[in-house]
Amino acid sequence: MTRRTSLAAIALATILLAACSSTSSSTPTPAATTTTISASGSASVAGTDAAAYADGLCTSIDEWQQSLGDGNQSLQDAITTGNPTPQEVKDALEAYMTSAVQDTQSMLDDIHALGTPPGLEEATAAIETGLTNVKTLFESVRSSVQALDTTNPANMASALADLVPQLQEGAQEVADAIDSVQSPELTSAIASSPACDSL
């Protein structure tokens, strides 16, 4: 698929690196890792056309990315300003991951409510599955954050660093799964939709 939208939440790799730096008292890492996911399939229920679906899909994803991005910035500020304790870093990360899970579920609900354009059942199912996997990935990371031991900052920093490749690998798997879906009709609708321009 040619139209792609960044998986904004995978900027969590940046957050986790910053958290590592914070807990180990070193300079925060400003690098950003971006993994892309194509808005190539569609997710739905019944009774819409490809153009309307593309508009709704891109609008939902855009709002999701903005929400995650705003939370990302707030979290970066919280864990890189001053001298937060390991517990404060953990609490901030856990709160953000909880919001990310909730935001992703809201996006999935909105996309599912769009309905399935005739002939695009396979594509819409692939999109929903891919984005559900994003939520599952976030839930897994949240569980890992909840299990962090804040009594040993060095071990905590190491555990946070281990989450970065987990996020990157999971995001790539989702992107690959959705990229494998071929739907010329939906690709055309997405290319023609003003709502998809920002993606």
PDB file of C-alpha atoms in Angstrom:
ATOM      1  CA  MET A   1       0.000   0.000   0.000  1.00  0.00           C
ATOM      2  CA  THR A   2       1.230   3.483  -0.810  1.00  0.00           C
ATOM      3  CA  ARG A   3      -0.600   5.526   1.828  1.00  0.00           C
ATOM      4  CA  ARG A   4       1.081   5.028   5.184  1.00  0.00           C
ATOM      5  CA  THR A   5       0.497   6.443   8.627  1.00  0.00           C
ATOM      6  CA  SER A   6       3.071   6.467  11.411  1.00  0.00           C
ATOM      7  CA  LEU A   7       2.449   4.340  14.454  1.00  0.00           C
ATOM      8  CA  ALA A   8       2.833   7.279  16.781  1.00  0.00           C
ATOM      9  CA  ALA A   9       2.819   5.177  19.874  1.00  0.00           C
ATOM     10  CA  ILE A  10       6.071   3.569  18.883  1.00  0.00           C
ATOM     11  CA  ALA A  11       7.620   6.861  19.859  1.00  0.00           C
ATOM     12  CA  LEU A  12       7.332   5.056  23.182  1.00  0.00           C
ATOM     13  CA  ALA A  13      10.766   3.748  22.286  1.00  0.00           C
ATOM     14  CA  THR A  14      11.949   7.313  22.741  1.00  0.00           C
ATOM     15  CA  ILE A  15      10.050   7.619  26.006  1.00  0.00           C
ATOM     16  CA  LEU A  16      11.531   4.428  27.351  1.00  0.00           C
ATOM     17  CA  LEU A  17      15.022   5.501  26.370  1.00  0.00           C
ATOM     18  CA  ALA A  18      14.443   8.806  28.119  1.00  0.00           C
ATOM     19  CA  ALA A  19      13.192   6.919  31.165  1.00  0.00           C
ATOM     20  CA  CYS A  20      16.336   4.795  31.108  1.00  0.00           C
ATOM     21  CA  SER A  21      18.405   7.956  31.063  1.00  0.00           C
ATOM     22  CA  SER A  22      16.365   9.432  33.892  1.00  0.00           C
ATOM     23  CA  THR A  23      16.699   6.434  36.160  1.00  0.00           C
ATOM     24  CA  SER A  24      20.412   6.109  35.472  1.00  0.00           C
ATOM     25  CA  SER A  25      21.021   9.877  35.910  1.00  0.00           C
ATOM     26  CA  SER A  26      22.456  10.328  32.437  1.00  0.00           C
ATOM     27  CA  THR A  27      21.500  12.679  29.625  1.00  0.00           C
ATOM     28  CA  PRO A  28      18.062  11.894  28.106  1.00  0.00           C
ATOM     29  CA  THR A  29      18.238  10.307  24.685  1.00  0.00           C
ATOM     30  CA  PRO A  30      16.471  12.517  22.130  1.00  0.00           C
ATOM     31  CA  ALA A  31      16.386   9.943  19.338  1.00  0.00           C
ATOM     32  CA  ALA A  32      12.978   9.038  17.930  1.00  0.00           C
ATOM     33  CA  THR A  33      12.195   5.697  16.409  1.00  0.00           C
ATOM     34  CA  THR A  34       9.315   5.712  13.942  1.00  0.00           C
ATOM     35  CA  THR A  35       7.749   2.555  12.649  1.00  0.00           C
ATOM     36  CA  THR A  36       5.124   2.903   9.958  1.00  0.00           C
ATOM     37  CA  ILE A  37       1.855   1.145   9.475  1.00  0.00           C
ATOM     38  CA  SER A  38      -0.155   1.444   6.308  1.00  0.00           C
ATOM     39  CA  ALA A  39      -3.744   2.572   6.386  1.00  0.00           C
ATOM     40  CA  SER A  40      -4.246   0.016   3.696  1.00  0.00           C
ATOM     41  CA  GLY A  41      -7.067  -2.140   4.851  1.00  0.00           C
ATOM     42  CA  SER A  42     -10.268  -1.229   6.579  1.00  0.00           C
ATOM     43  CA  ALA A  43     -12.148  -2.188   9.676  1.00  0.00           C
ATOM     44  CA  SER A  44     -15.869  -2.239   9.914  1.00  0.00           C
ATOM     45  CA  VAL A  45     -19.370  -3.601  10.426  1.00  0.00           C
ATOM     46  CA  ALA A  46     -21.896  -2.929   7.647  1.00  0.00           C
ATOM     47  CA  GLY A  47     -23.327  -0.367   5.284  1.00  0.00           C
ATOM     48  CA  THR A  48     -20.759   2.205   4.198  1.00  0.00           C
ATOM     49  CA  ASP A  49     -18.798   2.855   1.023  1.00  0.00           C
ATOM     50  CA  ALA A  50     -15.040   2.874   0.565  1.00  0.00           C
ATOM     51  CA  ALA A  51     -14.779   6.689   0.420  1.00  0.00           C
ATOM     52  CA  ALA A  52     -16.735   7.214   3.634  1.00  0.00           C
ATOM     53  CA  TYR A  53     -14.799   4.432   5.279  1.00  0.00           C
ATOM     54  CA  ALA A  54     -11.456   5.938   4.254  1.00  0.00           C
ATOM     55  CA  ASP A  55     -12.493   9.323   5.660  1.00  0.00           C
ATOM     56  CA  GLY A  56     -13.540   7.794   8.966  1.00  0.00           C
ATOM     57  CA  LEU A  57     -10.514   5.527   9.177  1.00  0.00           C
ATOM     58  CA  CYS A  58      -8.012   8.315   8.645  1.00  0.00           C
ATOM     59  CA  THR A  59      -9.852  10.688  10.969  1.00  0.00           C
ATOM     60  CA  SER A  60      -9.837   8.095  13.754  1.00  0.00           C
ATOM     61  CA  ILE A  61      -6.166   7.272  13.284  1.00  0.00           C
ATOM     62  CA  ASP A  62      -5.202  10.942  13.132  1.00  0.00           C
ATOM     63  CA  GLU A  63      -7.042  11.715  16.382  1.00  0.00           C
ATOM     64  CA  TRP A  64      -5.424   8.662  17.988  1.00  0.00           C
ATOM     65  CA  GLN A  65      -1.949   9.755  16.927  1.00  0.00           C
ATOM     66  CA  GLN A  66      -2.532  13.283  18.202  1.00  0.00           C
ATOM     67  CA  SER A  67      -3.709  12.006  21.573  1.00  0.00           C
ATOM     68  CA  LEU A  68      -0.740   9.666  21.904  1.00  0.00           C
ATOM     69  CA  GLY A  69       1.616  12.411  20.787  1.00  0.00           C
ATOM     70  CA  ASP A  70       0.258  14.855  23.368  1.00  0.00           C
ATOM     71  CA  GLY A  71       0.609  12.234  26.074  1.00  0.00           C
ATOM     72  CA  ASN A  72       4.084  11.400  24.825  1.00  0.00           C
ATOM     73  CA  GLN A  73       5.208  15.011  25.184  1.00  0.00           C
ATOM     74  CA  SER A  74       3.693  15.333  28.644  1.00  0.00           C
ATOM     75  CA  LEU A  75       5.389  12.141  29.734  1.00  0.00           C
ATOM     76  CA  GLN A  76       8.740  13.221  28.309  1.00  0.00           C
ATOM     77  CA  ASP A  77       8.436  16.464  30.250  1.00  0.00           C
ATOM     78  CA  ALA A  78       7.521  14.626  33.443  1.00  0.00           C
ATOM     79  CA  ILE A  79      10.402  12.176  33.362  1.00  0.00           C
ATOM     80  CA  THR A  80      13.148  14.474  32.080  1.00  0.00           C
ATOM     81  CA  THR A  81      12.418  17.607  34.136  1.00  0.00           C
ATOM     82  CA  GLY A  82      14.041  17.958  37.517  1.00  0.00           C
ATOM     83  CA  ASN A  83      15.167  14.775  39.213  1.00  0.00           C
ATOM     84  CA  PRO A  84      12.219  12.338  39.321  1.00  0.00           C
ATOM     85  CA  THR A  85      12.592   9.260  41.479  1.00  0.00           C
ATOM     86  CA  PRO A  86      12.464   5.790  39.911  1.00  0.00           C
ATOM     87  CA  GLN A  87       8.976   5.347  41.408  1.00  0.00           C
ATOM     88  CA  GLU A  88       7.808   8.604  39.850  1.00  0.00           C
ATOM     89  CA  VAL A  89       9.165   7.488  36.471  1.00  0.00           C
ATOM     90  CA  LYS A  90       7.399   4.151  36.814  1.00  0.00           C
ATOM     91  CA  ASP A  91       4.112   5.774  37.827  1.00  0.00           C
ATOM     92  CA  ALA A  92       4.264   8.214  34.913  1.00  0.00           C
ATOM     93  CA  LEU A  93       5.013   5.441  32.414  1.00  0.00           C
ATOM     94  CA  GLU A  94       2.251   3.234  33.768  1.00  0.00           C
ATOM     95  CA  ALA A  95      -0.276   6.080  33.583  1.00  0.00           C
ATOM     96  CA  TYR A  96       0.730   6.824  30.016  1.00  0.00           C
ATOM     97  CA  MET A  97       0.495   3.202  28.946  1.00  0.00           C
ATOM     98  CA  THR A  98      -2.959   2.959  30.500  1.00  0.00           C
ATOM     99  CA  SER A  99      -4.050   6.008  28.497  1.00  0.00           C
ATOM    100  CA  ALA A 100      -2.495   4.533  25.340  1.00  0.00           C
ATOM    101  CA  VAL A 101      -4.463   1.322  25.790  1.00  0.00           C
ATOM    102  CA  GLN A 102      -7.690   3.260  26.345  1.00  0.00           C
ATOM    103  CA  ASP A 103      -7.052   5.565  23.383  1.00  0.00           C
ATOM    104  CA  THR A 104      -6.377   2.597  21.123  1.00  0.00           C
ATOM    105  CA  GLN A 105      -9.565   0.860  22.209  1.00  0.00           C
ATOM    106  CA  SER A 106     -11.552   4.043  21.526  1.00  0.00           C
ATOM    107  CA  MET A 107     -10.015   4.245  18.056  1.00  0.00           C
ATOM    108  CA  LEU A 108     -10.891   0.596  17.397  1.00  0.00           C
ATOM    109  CA  ASP A 109     -14.488   1.210  18.503  1.00  0.00           C
ATOM    110  CA  ASP A 110     -14.771   4.210  16.179  1.00  0.00           C
ATOM    111  CA  ILE A 111     -13.327   2.302  13.226  1.00  0.00           C
ATOM    112  CA  HIS A 112     -15.505  -0.735  13.828  1.00  0.00           C
ATOM    113  CA  ALA A 113     -18.582   1.491  13.929  1.00  0.00           C
ATOM    114  CA  LEU A 114     -17.874   2.753  10.401  1.00  0.00           C
ATOM    115  CA  GLY A 115     -19.311  -0.377   8.819  1.00  0.00           C
ATOM    116  CA  THR A 116     -17.790  -2.669   6.206  1.00  0.00           C
ATOM    117  CA  PRO A 117     -17.787  -1.470   2.588  1.00  0.00           C
ATOM    118  CA  PRO A 118     -19.059  -4.193   0.238  1.00  0.00           C
ATOM    119  CA  GLY A 119     -16.233  -6.405  -0.966  1.00  0.00           C
ATOM    120  CA  LEU A 120     -13.758  -5.135   1.623  1.00  0.00           C
ATOM    121  CA  GLU A 121     -14.515  -7.610   4.381  1.00  0.00           C
ATOM    122  CA  GLU A 122     -11.032  -9.136   4.334  1.00  0.00           C
ATOM    123  CA  ALA A 123      -9.298  -5.767   4.307  1.00  0.00           C
ATOM    124  CA  THR A 124     -11.372  -4.332   7.135  1.00  0.00           C
ATOM    125  CA  ALA A 125     -10.817  -7.430   9.243  1.00  0.00           C
ATOM    126  CA  ALA A 126      -7.048  -7.143   8.699  1.00  0.00           C
ATOM    127  CA  ILE A 127      -7.038  -3.521   9.826  1.00  0.00           C
ATOM    128  CA  GLU A 128      -8.997  -4.310  12.963  1.00  0.00           C
ATOM    129  CA  THR A 129      -6.736  -7.254  13.730  1.00  0.00           C
ATOM    130  CA  GLY A 130      -3.598  -5.191  13.197  1.00  0.00           C
ATOM    131  CA  LEU A 131      -4.775  -2.363  15.412  1.00  0.00           C
ATOM    132  CA  THR A 132      -5.996  -4.796  18.056  1.00  0.00           C
ATOM    133  CA  ASN A 133      -2.455  -6.155  18.085  1.00  0.00           C
ATOM    134  CA  VAL A 134      -1.235  -2.625  18.768  1.00  0.00           C
ATOM    135  CA  LYS A 135      -3.460  -2.496  21.835  1.00  0.00           C
ATOM    136  CA  THR A 136      -2.195  -5.912  22.929  1.00  0.00           C
ATOM    137  CA  LEU A 137       1.376  -4.675  22.531  1.00  0.00           C
ATOM    138  CA  PHE A 138       0.638  -1.653  24.709  1.00  0.00           C
ATOM    139  CA  GLU A 139      -0.991  -3.866  27.331  1.00  0.00           C
ATOM    140  CA  SER A 140       2.097  -6.068  27.365  1.00  0.00           C
ATOM    141  CA  VAL A 141       4.387  -3.071  27.810  1.00  0.00           C
ATOM    142  CA  ARG A 142       2.156  -1.739  30.585  1.00  0.00           C
ATOM    143  CA  SER A 143       2.445  -5.078  32.393  1.00  0.00           C
ATOM    144  CA  SER A 144       6.218  -4.925  32.035  1.00  0.00           C
ATOM    145  CA  VAL A 145       6.253  -1.397  33.440  1.00  0.00           C
ATOM    146  CA  GLN A 146       4.068  -2.470  36.358  1.00  0.00           C
ATOM    147  CA  ALA A 147       6.595  -5.184  37.172  1.00  0.00           C
ATOM    148  CA  LEU A 148       9.569  -2.807  37.297  1.00  0.00           C
ATOM    149  CA  ASP A 149      11.624  -2.899  40.468  1.00  0.00           C
ATOM    150  CA  THR A 150      12.161   0.708  41.533  1.00  0.00           C
ATOM    151  CA  THR A 151      14.519  -0.199  44.379  1.00  0.00           C
ATOM    152  CA  ASN A 152      17.408  -0.719  41.971  1.00  0.00           C
ATOM    153  CA  PRO A 153      17.669   2.139  39.440  1.00  0.00           C
ATOM    154  CA  ALA A 154      20.337   0.401  37.378  1.00  0.00           C
ATOM    155  CA  ASN A 155      18.230  -2.737  36.971  1.00  0.00           C
ATOM    156  CA  MET A 156      15.183  -0.613  36.225  1.00  0.00           C
ATOM    157  CA  ALA A 157      17.039   1.248  33.492  1.00  0.00           C
ATOM    158  CA  SER A 158      18.126  -2.057  31.968  1.00  0.00           C
ATOM    159  CA  ALA A 159      14.567  -3.412  32.076  1.00  0.00           C
ATOM    160  CA  LEU A 160      13.255  -0.284  30.362  1.00  0.00           C
ATOM    161  CA  ALA A 161      15.885  -0.590  27.656  1.00  0.00           C
ATOM    162  CA  ASP A 162      14.758  -4.169  27.032  1.00  0.00           C
ATOM    163  CA  LEU A 163      11.266  -2.894  26.231  1.00  0.00           C
ATOM    164  CA  VAL A 164      12.487  -0.827  23.280  1.00  0.00           C
ATOM    165  CA  PRO A 165      13.171  -3.757  20.901  1.00  0.00           C
ATOM    166  CA  GLN A 166       9.934  -5.353  22.092  1.00  0.00           C
ATOM    167  CA  LEU A 167       8.020  -2.289  20.927  1.00  0.00           C
ATOM    168  CA  GLN A 168       9.939  -2.073  17.666  1.00  0.00           C
ATOM    169  CA  GLU A 169       9.503  -5.749  16.844  1.00  0.00           C
ATOM    170  CA  GLY A 170       5.817  -5.756  17.727  1.00  0.00           C
ATOM    171  CA  ALA A 171       5.164  -2.634  15.677  1.00  0.00           C
ATOM    172  CA  GLN A 172       6.956  -4.094  12.668  1.00  0.00           C
ATOM    173  CA  GLU A 173       4.928  -7.299  12.881  1.00  0.00           C
ATOM    174  CA  VAL A 174       1.710  -5.291  12.878  1.00  0.00           C
ATOM    175  CA  ALA A 175       2.880  -3.125   9.982  1.00  0.00           C
ATOM    176  CA  ASP A 176       3.873  -6.196   7.964  1.00  0.00           C
ATOM    177  CA  ALA A 177       0.532  -7.877   8.615  1.00  0.00           C
ATOM    178  CA  ILE A 178      -1.454  -4.878   7.408  1.00  0.00           C
ATOM    179  CA  ASP A 179       0.878  -4.208   4.480  1.00  0.00           C
ATOM    180  CA  SER A 180       0.162  -7.724   3.240  1.00  0.00           C
ATOM    181  CA  VAL A 181      -3.471  -6.768   2.582  1.00  0.00           C
ATOM    182  CA  GLN A 182      -4.111  -5.750  -1.005  1.00  0.00           C
ATOM    183  CA  SER A 183      -7.192  -3.617  -1.675  1.00  0.00           C
ATOM    184  CA  PRO A 184      -6.936  -1.352  -4.736  1.00  0.00           C
ATOM    185  CA  GLU A 185     -10.393   0.091  -4.068  1.00  0.00           C
ATOM    186  CA  LEU A 186      -9.547   1.146  -0.545  1.00  0.00           C
ATOM    187  CA  THR A 187      -6.079   2.350  -1.528  1.00  0.00           C
ATOM    188  CA  SER A 188      -7.695   4.608  -4.105  1.00  0.00           C
ATOM    189  CA  ALA A 189     -10.256   5.867  -1.597  1.00  0.00           C
ATOM    190  CA  ILE A 190      -7.530   6.665   0.927  1.00  0.00           C
ATOM    191  CA  ALA A 191      -5.449   8.445  -1.719  1.00  0.00           C
ATOM    192  CA  SER A 192      -8.471  10.576  -2.633  1.00  0.00           C
ATOM    193  CA  SER A 193      -9.527  11.412   0.925  1.00  0.00           C
ATOM    194  CA  PRO A 194      -8.567  14.862   2.284  1.00  0.00           C
ATOM    195  CA  ALA A 195      -8.824  13.361   5.786  1.00  0.00           C
ATOM    196  CA  CYS A 196      -5.896  11.094   4.944  1.00  0.00           C
ATOM    197  CA  ASP A 197      -3.570  13.868   3.795  1.00  0.00           C
ATOM    198  CA  SER A 198      -2.142  14.454   7.282  1.00  0.00           C
ATOM    199  CA  LEU A 199      -1.195  10.796   7.509  1.00  0.00           C
TER     200      LEU A 199
END
